[in-house]
Amino acid sequence: MRRVSVFGATGSIGQNTLDLIARAPDDYDVVALTGAGNVSRLARDAKRLHADVAVTARVDLLDDLKAALAGSGIEAAAGDAALLEAADRPTDWVMSAIVGAAGLKPGLRALRHGGTLALANKESLVCAGPLLLSEARRYGATILPVDSEHSAVFQALVGEDPAAVEKIIITGSGGGLRDWPLDRLTQATPEDAGSHPNWDMGQRITIDSASMFNKAMELIETKEFFGTPPGGIDTVIHPQSLMHALVQFRDGALMAHLGAPDMRHAIGYALHWPDRRDLPVDRLDLTTIGQLDFHAPDPARYPALALARAVMAGGGLRGAAFNAAKEYALDLFIAREIRFTDMAIHVAETLETMEARGCLDAAALTLDMVLDTDREARALTRAAASA
Ligand code: NDP
């Protein structure tokens, strides 16, 4: 039996992960499940999967969690220290699916077991890619990508010489506002931006898809995870979301990965790797699909992509600043305090200010440096938005 923990178990990725685990209960010993606000779902899943411990990030909800778990024998805990304690429990496989920079510390801790970290939390790689990878090497742990595009690239590279890669191309749907006239984008509400044409995901990543901040994060993630130079990474709009990524090799061959837009594919690949097992995902019928479309993203509609290019070129602490500014701007948009188009403006202002202060260069990252940069970028974004 494999010992598994799922961080962010109550979210979209977490629930898809539990769906796969629940289909083969004899294969898994569930150690820890974590969530934040949704303690009833957390308790329900901890009971049905016989977890050892359930942890909510919200200390104010500990009593609710304890009440929901009463009589089950499952431990209940709350708060950041409890999340780290859960990450310290020995496991073979951990899903990192907390949303945002909050996923960084538990992910780093879980690497210490030397097992497998299935990484959905792209923010970890964006803000602290070199740190995460060096910790994985230090403890002999394996990080497997769960983002569908990066899982696709990872699969296309099996058995290939990394030196033979010329270019990595990740696709994006263009999000829920892709057909809106440019001059209407200022009026988009969180509800407008929070509905995706193809994927069923959490609210934050769905809005990030509409702004393509999600793709911007994924460009940086590609650089960090695969070590590809920024000039060798590209993105194209592919409205059908059936081809997730392509790898171009030095002989001109393009290896593409296609599959239904269902995160259980990438999660299942990371769960069973290096094997492939049956997965409950739809099979594609190419004759029914008929046509696949691709076009270049419009820089005026998606300014986040140019910001990501600057972050990739500069490295250092720019990813941490970019991610934190983006997260804070997204909070403000969801709270209806700024407009959809203001998000990229305020992220750019924050990066410019930090660049001018000369605080984004660093030869080697430490967790403290990343957390300090995160705090400063959030404060600057708040100031930019209220100016
Ligand atoms: P959701 O918003 O659906 O779920 C987020 C999870 O994190 C929930 O379990 C939530 O708890 C928990 N959480 C929220 N805030 C905190 C916090 N401060 N501390 C600890 N836990 C917290 O997100 P998704 O599942 O959509 O995304 C998760 C991660 O996976 C993100 O990094 C995202 O970018 C990435 N990803 C998601 C994809 C998708 O298809 N959804 C695709 C590829 C990557 P609760 O719900 O109980 O409040």
Coordinates of C-alpha atoms and ligand atoms in Angstrom, one line a residue:
M1 CA 0.0 0.0 0.0
R2 CA 1.3 3.5 -0.8
R3 CA 1.1 6.1 1.8
V4 CA -0.4 9.3 0.3
S5 CA -1.4 12.8 1.5
V6 CA -3.4 15.4 -0.4
F7 CA -2.8 19.1 0.4
G8 CA -5.7 21.1 -0.9
A9 CA -7.9 18.1 -0.8
T10 CA -11.2 20.1 -0.8
G11 CA -10.4 22.0 -4.1
S12 CA -10.8 21.1 -7.7
I13 CA -7.5 19.3 -8.1
G14 CA -7.8 17.7 -4.6
Q15 CA -11.2 16.3 -5.4
N16 CA -10.1 14.9 -8.7
T17 CA -7.2 13.3 -6.9
L18 CA -9.4 11.7 -4.2
D19 CA -11.7 10.5 -7.0
L20 CA -8.8 8.4 -8.4
I21 CA -7.7 7.2 -4.9
A22 CA -11.2 6.2 -4.0
R23 CA -11.4 4.0 -7.0
A24 CA -8.6 1.8 -5.7
P25 CA -8.9 2.0 -1.9
D26 CA -6.8 -1.1 -1.3
D27 CA -3.8 0.5 -3.0
Y28 CA -3.6 3.6 -0.8
D29 CA -3.1 4.4 2.9
V30 CA -4.3 8.0 3.2
V31 CA -2.2 9.8 5.8
A32 CA -3.3 13.5 5.7
L33 CA -6.0 15.5 3.9
T34 CA -5.9 19.3 4.1
G35 CA -8.3 22.1 3.3
A36 CA -9.2 25.6 4.5
G37 CA -12.8 26.9 4.5
N38 CA -14.7 23.8 3.4
V39 CA -14.4 21.7 6.6
S40 CA -17.6 19.6 6.0
R41 CA -16.1 18.4 2.7
L42 CA -12.7 17.8 4.4
A43 CA -14.3 15.8 7.2
R44 CA -16.5 13.8 4.8
D45 CA -13.5 12.8 2.7
A46 CA -11.3 12.1 5.7
K47 CA -13.9 9.7 6.9
R48 CA -14.7 8.0 3.6
L49 CA -10.9 7.5 2.9
H50 CA -10.0 6.7 6.5
A51 CA -7.3 9.4 6.7
D52 CA -5.1 9.6 9.8
V53 CA -5.4 13.3 10.1
A54 CA -7.5 16.2 8.6
V55 CA -6.1 19.7 8.7
T56 CA -7.8 23.0 8.0
A57 CA -5.6 26.1 7.4
R58 CA -8.3 28.1 9.3
V59 CA -7.7 28.0 13.0
D60 CA -11.2 29.5 13.5
L61 CA -12.7 26.4 12.0
L62 CA -10.9 23.8 14.2
D63 CA -14.0 23.3 16.5
D64 CA -16.2 22.7 13.4
L65 CA -13.7 20.2 12.0
K66 CA -13.5 18.4 15.4
A67 CA -17.3 18.2 15.6
A68 CA -17.6 16.9 12.0
L69 CA -15.0 14.2 12.8
A70 CA -16.3 13.3 16.3
G71 CA -16.3 9.5 16.9
S72 CA -14.3 8.7 13.7
G73 CA -10.9 8.4 15.5
I74 CA -9.4 10.8 12.9
E75 CA -7.2 13.5 14.3
A76 CA -8.2 17.1 13.6
A77 CA -5.8 20.0 13.5
A78 CA -5.6 23.6 12.2
G79 CA -3.3 26.4 11.2
D80 CA 0.0 26.7 9.4
A81 CA 2.0 24.8 11.9
A82 CA -0.4 21.9 11.7
L83 CA -0.1 21.9 7.9
L84 CA 3.7 21.6 8.2
E85 CA 3.2 18.8 10.9
A86 CA 1.0 17.0 8.4
A87 CA 3.7 17.4 5.7
D88 CA 6.2 15.9 8.1
R89 CA 4.3 12.6 8.4
P90 CA 6.1 10.0 6.3
T91 CA 4.5 9.3 2.9
D92 CA 5.4 7.9 -0.5
W93 CA 3.3 10.3 -2.6
V94 CA 2.0 13.8 -1.9
M95 CA -0.3 15.9 -4.0
S96 CA 0.5 19.6 -3.6
A97 CA -2.8 21.3 -4.6
I98 CA -3.2 24.2 -2.2
V99 CA -3.9 27.3 -4.2
G100 CA -1.4 30.2 -4.2
A101 CA 2.0 30.8 -2.5
A102 CA 0.5 29.2 0.7
G103 CA 1.4 25.8 -1.0
L104 CA 5.1 26.5 -1.0
K105 CA 6.1 25.7 2.6
P106 CA 4.1 22.4 2.9
G107 CA 5.5 21.3 -0.5
L108 CA 9.1 22.0 0.6
R109 CA 8.5 20.1 3.8
A110 CA 7.0 17.1 2.1
L111 CA 10.1 16.8 -0.1
R112 CA 12.1 15.7 3.0
H113 CA 10.6 12.2 2.9
G114 CA 12.4 11.6 -0.4
G115 CA 9.2 10.4 -2.0
T116 CA 7.2 11.9 -4.8
L117 CA 5.7 15.3 -4.9
A118 CA 2.9 15.7 -7.5
L119 CA 3.0 19.4 -8.1
A120 CA -0.2 21.1 -9.1
N121 CA 0.7 24.2 -7.1
K122 CA 2.4 26.1 -9.9
E123 CA 3.0 29.1 -7.6
S124 CA 5.8 27.1 -5.8
L125 CA 7.8 26.8 -9.0
V126 CA 7.1 30.4 -10.1
C127 CA 8.2 31.9 -6.7
A128 CA 10.9 29.5 -5.7
G129 CA 11.7 27.1 -8.6
P130 CA 15.5 26.8 -7.9
L131 CA 14.9 26.3 -4.2
L132 CA 12.2 23.6 -4.7
L133 CA 14.4 21.7 -7.2
S134 CA 17.5 21.9 -5.0
E135 CA 15.6 20.7 -2.0
A136 CA 14.2 17.8 -4.1
R137 CA 17.8 16.9 -5.1
R138 CA 19.0 17.2 -1.5
Y139 CA 16.4 14.7 -0.1
G140 CA 16.3 12.4 -3.2
A141 CA 12.7 13.3 -3.9
T142 CA 10.9 13.3 -7.2
I143 CA 8.8 16.2 -8.4
L144 CA 6.2 15.3 -11.1
P145 CA 4.3 18.0 -12.9
V146 CA 0.5 18.0 -12.6
D147 CA -0.4 21.1 -14.7
S148 CA -1.8 19.5 -17.8
E149 CA 0.7 21.4 -20.1
H150 CA 3.7 20.4 -18.1
S151 CA 2.5 16.8 -17.7
A152 CA 2.1 16.8 -21.5
V153 CA 5.7 18.0 -22.0
F154 CA 7.0 15.6 -19.4
Q155 CA 5.3 12.7 -21.3
A156 CA 6.6 13.9 -24.6
L157 CA 10.2 13.9 -23.3
V158 CA 10.2 10.3 -22.0
G159 CA 13.2 8.6 -23.5
E160 CA 14.4 11.7 -25.2
D161 CA 17.7 13.6 -24.9
P162 CA 16.9 17.0 -23.3
A163 CA 19.8 18.4 -25.4
A164 CA 17.8 17.6 -28.5
V165 CA 14.9 19.9 -27.5
E166 CA 14.6 23.0 -29.7
K167 CA 11.4 24.5 -28.4
I168 CA 8.5 23.8 -25.9
I169 CA 5.1 25.1 -26.9
I170 CA 2.3 25.2 -24.4
T171 CA -1.2 25.8 -25.4
G172 CA -3.9 27.9 -23.8
S173 CA -7.6 28.2 -24.5
G174 CA -7.6 32.0 -24.2
G175 CA -10.0 31.9 -21.4
G176 CA -13.6 32.9 -20.9
L177 CA -13.3 36.4 -22.3
R178 CA -11.3 35.5 -25.4
D179 CA -14.1 36.7 -27.8
W180 CA -15.0 39.9 -25.9
P181 CA -14.1 43.1 -27.7
L182 CA -10.9 44.6 -26.2
D183 CA -12.6 47.8 -25.1
R184 CA -15.2 45.8 -23.1
L185 CA -12.7 44.0 -20.9
T186 CA -12.6 46.8 -18.4
Q187 CA -16.2 45.9 -17.6
A188 CA -15.7 42.2 -17.0
T189 CA -16.9 41.0 -13.6
P190 CA -15.4 38.1 -11.6
E191 CA -18.4 36.0 -12.8
D192 CA -17.7 36.8 -16.4
A193 CA -14.0 35.9 -16.0
G194 CA -14.7 33.0 -13.7
S195 CA -16.3 30.8 -16.3
H196 CA -14.1 28.7 -18.6
P197 CA -15.1 27.4 -22.0
N198 CA -13.5 23.9 -21.6
W199 CA -12.0 23.2 -18.1
D200 CA -13.8 22.9 -14.8
M201 CA -11.3 24.4 -12.3
G202 CA -11.2 26.5 -9.1
Q203 CA -12.3 30.2 -9.3
R204 CA -8.8 31.7 -9.1
I205 CA -7.2 29.7 -11.9
T206 CA -10.3 30.2 -14.1
I207 CA -10.0 34.0 -13.8
D208 CA -6.2 33.7 -14.4
S209 CA -7.0 31.8 -17.6
A210 CA -9.2 34.7 -18.8
S211 CA -6.3 37.2 -18.2
M212 CA -3.7 34.6 -19.3
F213 CA -1.9 35.2 -16.0
N214 CA -2.2 31.5 -15.7
K215 CA -0.3 30.9 -19.0
A216 CA 2.2 33.5 -17.9
M217 CA 2.8 31.5 -14.7
E218 CA 3.1 28.4 -16.9
L219 CA 5.7 29.9 -19.1
I220 CA 7.8 30.6 -16.0
E221 CA 7.0 27.1 -14.6
T222 CA 8.3 25.6 -17.9
K223 CA 11.6 27.5 -17.6
E224 CA 12.0 26.4 -14.0
F225 CA 10.9 22.8 -14.3
F226 CA 12.5 21.8 -17.6
G227 CA 15.4 24.2 -17.5
T228 CA 14.5 25.5 -21.0
P229 CA 15.9 28.9 -22.0
P230 CA 13.1 31.5 -22.2
G231 CA 13.7 31.9 -26.0
G232 CA 12.8 28.2 -26.4
I233 CA 9.4 28.5 -24.8
D234 CA 6.3 29.6 -26.6
T235 CA 2.6 29.7 -26.1
V236 CA -0.3 29.5 -28.7
I237 CA -4.0 29.9 -28.3
H238 CA -5.8 26.6 -29.0
P239 CA -9.5 27.2 -28.3
Q240 CA -10.5 23.5 -28.1
S241 CA -8.0 22.6 -25.2
L242 CA -7.4 19.2 -26.7
M243 CA -3.7 19.5 -27.5
H244 CA -1.9 20.5 -24.3
A245 CA 1.7 21.0 -25.3
L246 CA 4.2 20.2 -28.0
V247 CA 7.9 19.6 -27.9
Q248 CA 9.9 20.5 -31.0
F249 CA 13.2 18.6 -31.5
R250 CA 16.4 19.6 -33.3
D251 CA 15.4 17.4 -36.3
G252 CA 12.2 19.4 -36.8
A253 CA 9.9 16.7 -35.3
L254 CA 7.0 18.0 -33.1
M255 CA 5.7 15.6 -30.4
A256 CA 2.2 16.7 -29.4
H257 CA 0.2 15.5 -26.4
L258 CA -3.6 15.3 -26.8
G259 CA -6.3 14.3 -24.4
A260 CA -9.7 15.3 -23.1
P261 CA -9.7 18.4 -20.9
D262 CA -9.9 16.4 -17.7
M263 CA -7.3 16.9 -14.9
R264 CA -7.6 13.3 -13.9
H265 CA -5.3 12.4 -16.8
A266 CA -2.4 14.5 -15.5
I267 CA -3.1 13.6 -11.9
G268 CA -3.4 9.9 -12.7
Y269 CA -0.2 10.0 -14.7
A270 CA 1.6 11.5 -11.7
L271 CA -0.1 9.0 -9.4
H272 CA 0.9 5.9 -11.4
W273 CA 4.2 7.1 -12.9
P274 CA 6.3 5.5 -14.4
D275 CA 3.4 3.2 -15.3
R276 CA 0.3 4.0 -17.2
R277 CA -2.9 2.6 -15.8
D278 CA -6.6 2.8 -16.9
L279 CA -8.0 6.2 -16.2
P280 CA -11.7 7.2 -16.2
V281 CA -11.3 10.0 -18.8
D282 CA -13.0 10.4 -22.1
R283 CA -11.2 9.1 -25.2
L284 CA -10.9 11.6 -28.1
D285 CA -12.5 10.7 -31.4
L286 CA -10.5 12.7 -34.0
T287 CA -13.1 12.3 -36.7
T288 CA -15.7 13.9 -34.4
I289 CA -13.4 16.7 -33.5
G290 CA -12.6 17.3 -37.1
Q291 CA -10.5 20.4 -36.6
L292 CA -7.9 21.9 -34.3
D293 CA -7.3 25.6 -34.3
F294 CA -4.2 27.6 -33.3
H295 CA -3.3 31.2 -33.3
A296 CA -0.9 33.6 -31.6
P297 CA -2.0 35.4 -28.5
D298 CA -2.8 39.1 -28.9
P299 CA -0.3 41.0 -26.6
A300 CA -2.8 43.8 -26.1
R301 CA -5.4 41.4 -24.8
Y302 CA -3.0 39.4 -22.7
P303 CA -0.3 41.8 -21.2
A304 CA 0.5 39.2 -18.6
L305 CA 2.6 37.2 -21.1
A306 CA 5.1 40.1 -21.7
L307 CA 5.4 40.5 -17.9
A308 CA 6.2 36.8 -17.7
R309 CA 8.9 37.2 -20.4
A310 CA 10.6 39.9 -18.2
V311 CA 10.4 37.6 -15.2
M312 CA 11.9 34.7 -17.1
A313 CA 14.7 36.8 -18.5
G314 CA 15.7 38.3 -15.1
G315 CA 15.2 35.4 -12.8
G316 CA 16.2 35.8 -9.1
L317 CA 13.3 37.0 -7.0
R318 CA 11.2 38.3 -9.9
G319 CA 9.0 35.2 -9.9
A320 CA 8.2 35.6 -6.2
A321 CA 7.3 39.3 -6.8
F322 CA 5.3 38.5 -9.9
N323 CA 3.3 35.7 -8.2
A324 CA 2.5 37.7 -5.1
A325 CA 1.5 40.9 -7.0
K326 CA -0.7 38.7 -9.3
E327 CA -2.3 37.0 -6.3
Y328 CA -3.0 40.3 -4.5
A329 CA -4.3 41.9 -7.7
L330 CA -6.6 38.9 -8.2
D331 CA -7.9 39.2 -4.6
L332 CA -8.7 42.9 -5.3
F333 CA -10.5 42.0 -8.6
I334 CA -12.5 39.2 -6.9
A335 CA -13.5 41.7 -4.2
R336 CA -14.5 44.1 -7.0
E337 CA -12.0 46.8 -5.9
I338 CA -10.2 47.0 -9.2
R339 CA -11.1 46.3 -12.8
F340 CA -10.1 43.2 -14.7
T341 CA -7.6 45.1 -16.8
D342 CA -6.1 46.8 -13.8
M343 CA -4.6 43.5 -12.6
A344 CA -1.8 43.5 -15.2
I345 CA -1.3 47.3 -14.7
H346 CA -0.7 46.9 -11.0
V347 CA 1.5 43.8 -11.3
A348 CA 3.6 45.8 -13.8
E349 CA 3.8 48.8 -11.5
T350 CA 4.9 46.5 -8.6
L351 CA 7.6 44.9 -10.6
E352 CA 8.9 48.3 -11.9
T353 CA 9.1 49.6 -8.3
M354 CA 10.9 46.6 -7.0
E355 CA 13.2 46.6 -10.0
A356 CA 14.0 50.3 -9.4
R357 CA 14.8 49.5 -5.8
G358 CA 17.2 46.8 -7.0
C359 CA 15.7 44.1 -4.7
L360 CA 14.9 41.4 -7.2
D361 CA 18.4 40.0 -8.0
A362 CA 19.6 37.0 -6.1
A363 CA 22.2 34.4 -7.0
A364 CA 20.6 31.7 -4.8
L365 CA 17.1 31.8 -3.2
T366 CA 16.3 31.1 0.4
L367 CA 12.8 30.6 1.8
D368 CA 13.1 33.8 3.8
M369 CA 14.1 35.8 0.8
V370 CA 11.1 34.5 -1.1
L371 CA 8.7 35.2 1.8
D372 CA 10.1 38.8 2.2
T373 CA 9.7 39.5 -1.5
D374 CA 6.2 38.1 -1.4
R375 CA 5.2 40.4 1.5
E376 CA 6.8 43.5 -0.1
A377 CA 5.1 42.8 -3.5
R378 CA 1.7 42.4 -1.9
A379 CA 2.1 45.7 0.0
L380 CA 3.3 47.5 -3.2
T381 CA 0.3 46.1 -5.1
R382 CA -2.0 47.3 -2.4
A383 CA -0.4 50.8 -2.6
A384 CA -0.6 50.8 -6.4
A385 CA -4.3 49.9 -6.4
S386 CA -5.2 52.6 -3.9
A387 CA -3.1 55.4 -5.5
Ligands
NDP1 P1 -9.2 25.4 -5.6 O1 -9.5 26.8 -5.2 O2 -10.3 24.6 -6.2 O3 -8.7 24.6 -4.3 C1 -7.7 25.2 -3.5 C2 -7.4 24.3 -2.3 O4 -6.5 25.0 -1.4 C3 -8.6 24.0 -1.4 O5 -8.4 22.8 -0.8 C4 -8.6 25.2 -0.4 O6 -9.4 24.8 0.8 C5 -7.1 25.2 -0.1 N1 -6.7 26.5 0.4 C6 -7.1 27.7 0.0 N2 -6.4 28.7 0.7 C7 -5.5 28.0 1.5 C8 -4.5 28.5 2.4 N3 -4.3 29.8 2.7 N4 -3.8 27.5 3.1 C9 -4.0 26.2 2.9 N5 -5.0 25.7 2.0 C10 -5.7 26.6 1.3 O7 -7.9 25.4 -6.5 P2 -7.6 24.4 -7.7 O8 -7.8 23.0 -7.2 O9 -8.2 24.9 -8.9 O10 -6.0 24.7 -7.8 C11 -5.1 24.2 -6.9 C12 -3.7 24.4 -7.4 O11 -3.5 23.6 -8.6 C13 -3.4 25.9 -7.9 O12 -2.0 26.1 -7.6 C14 -3.7 25.9 -9.3 O13 -3.0 26.9 -10.0 C15 -3.2 24.5 -9.7 N6 -3.8 23.9 -10.9 C16 -5.2 23.7 -11.0 C17 -5.8 23.2 -12.1 C18 -7.3 22.9 -12.1 O14 -7.7 22.3 -13.1 N7 -8.0 23.3 -11.1 C19 -5.0 22.8 -13.3 C20 -3.6 23.0 -13.1 C21 -3.0 23.5 -11.9 P3 -11.0 25.2 0.9 O15 -11.5 24.9 -0.5 O16 -11.4 24.2 1.9 O17 -11.1 26.6 1.3

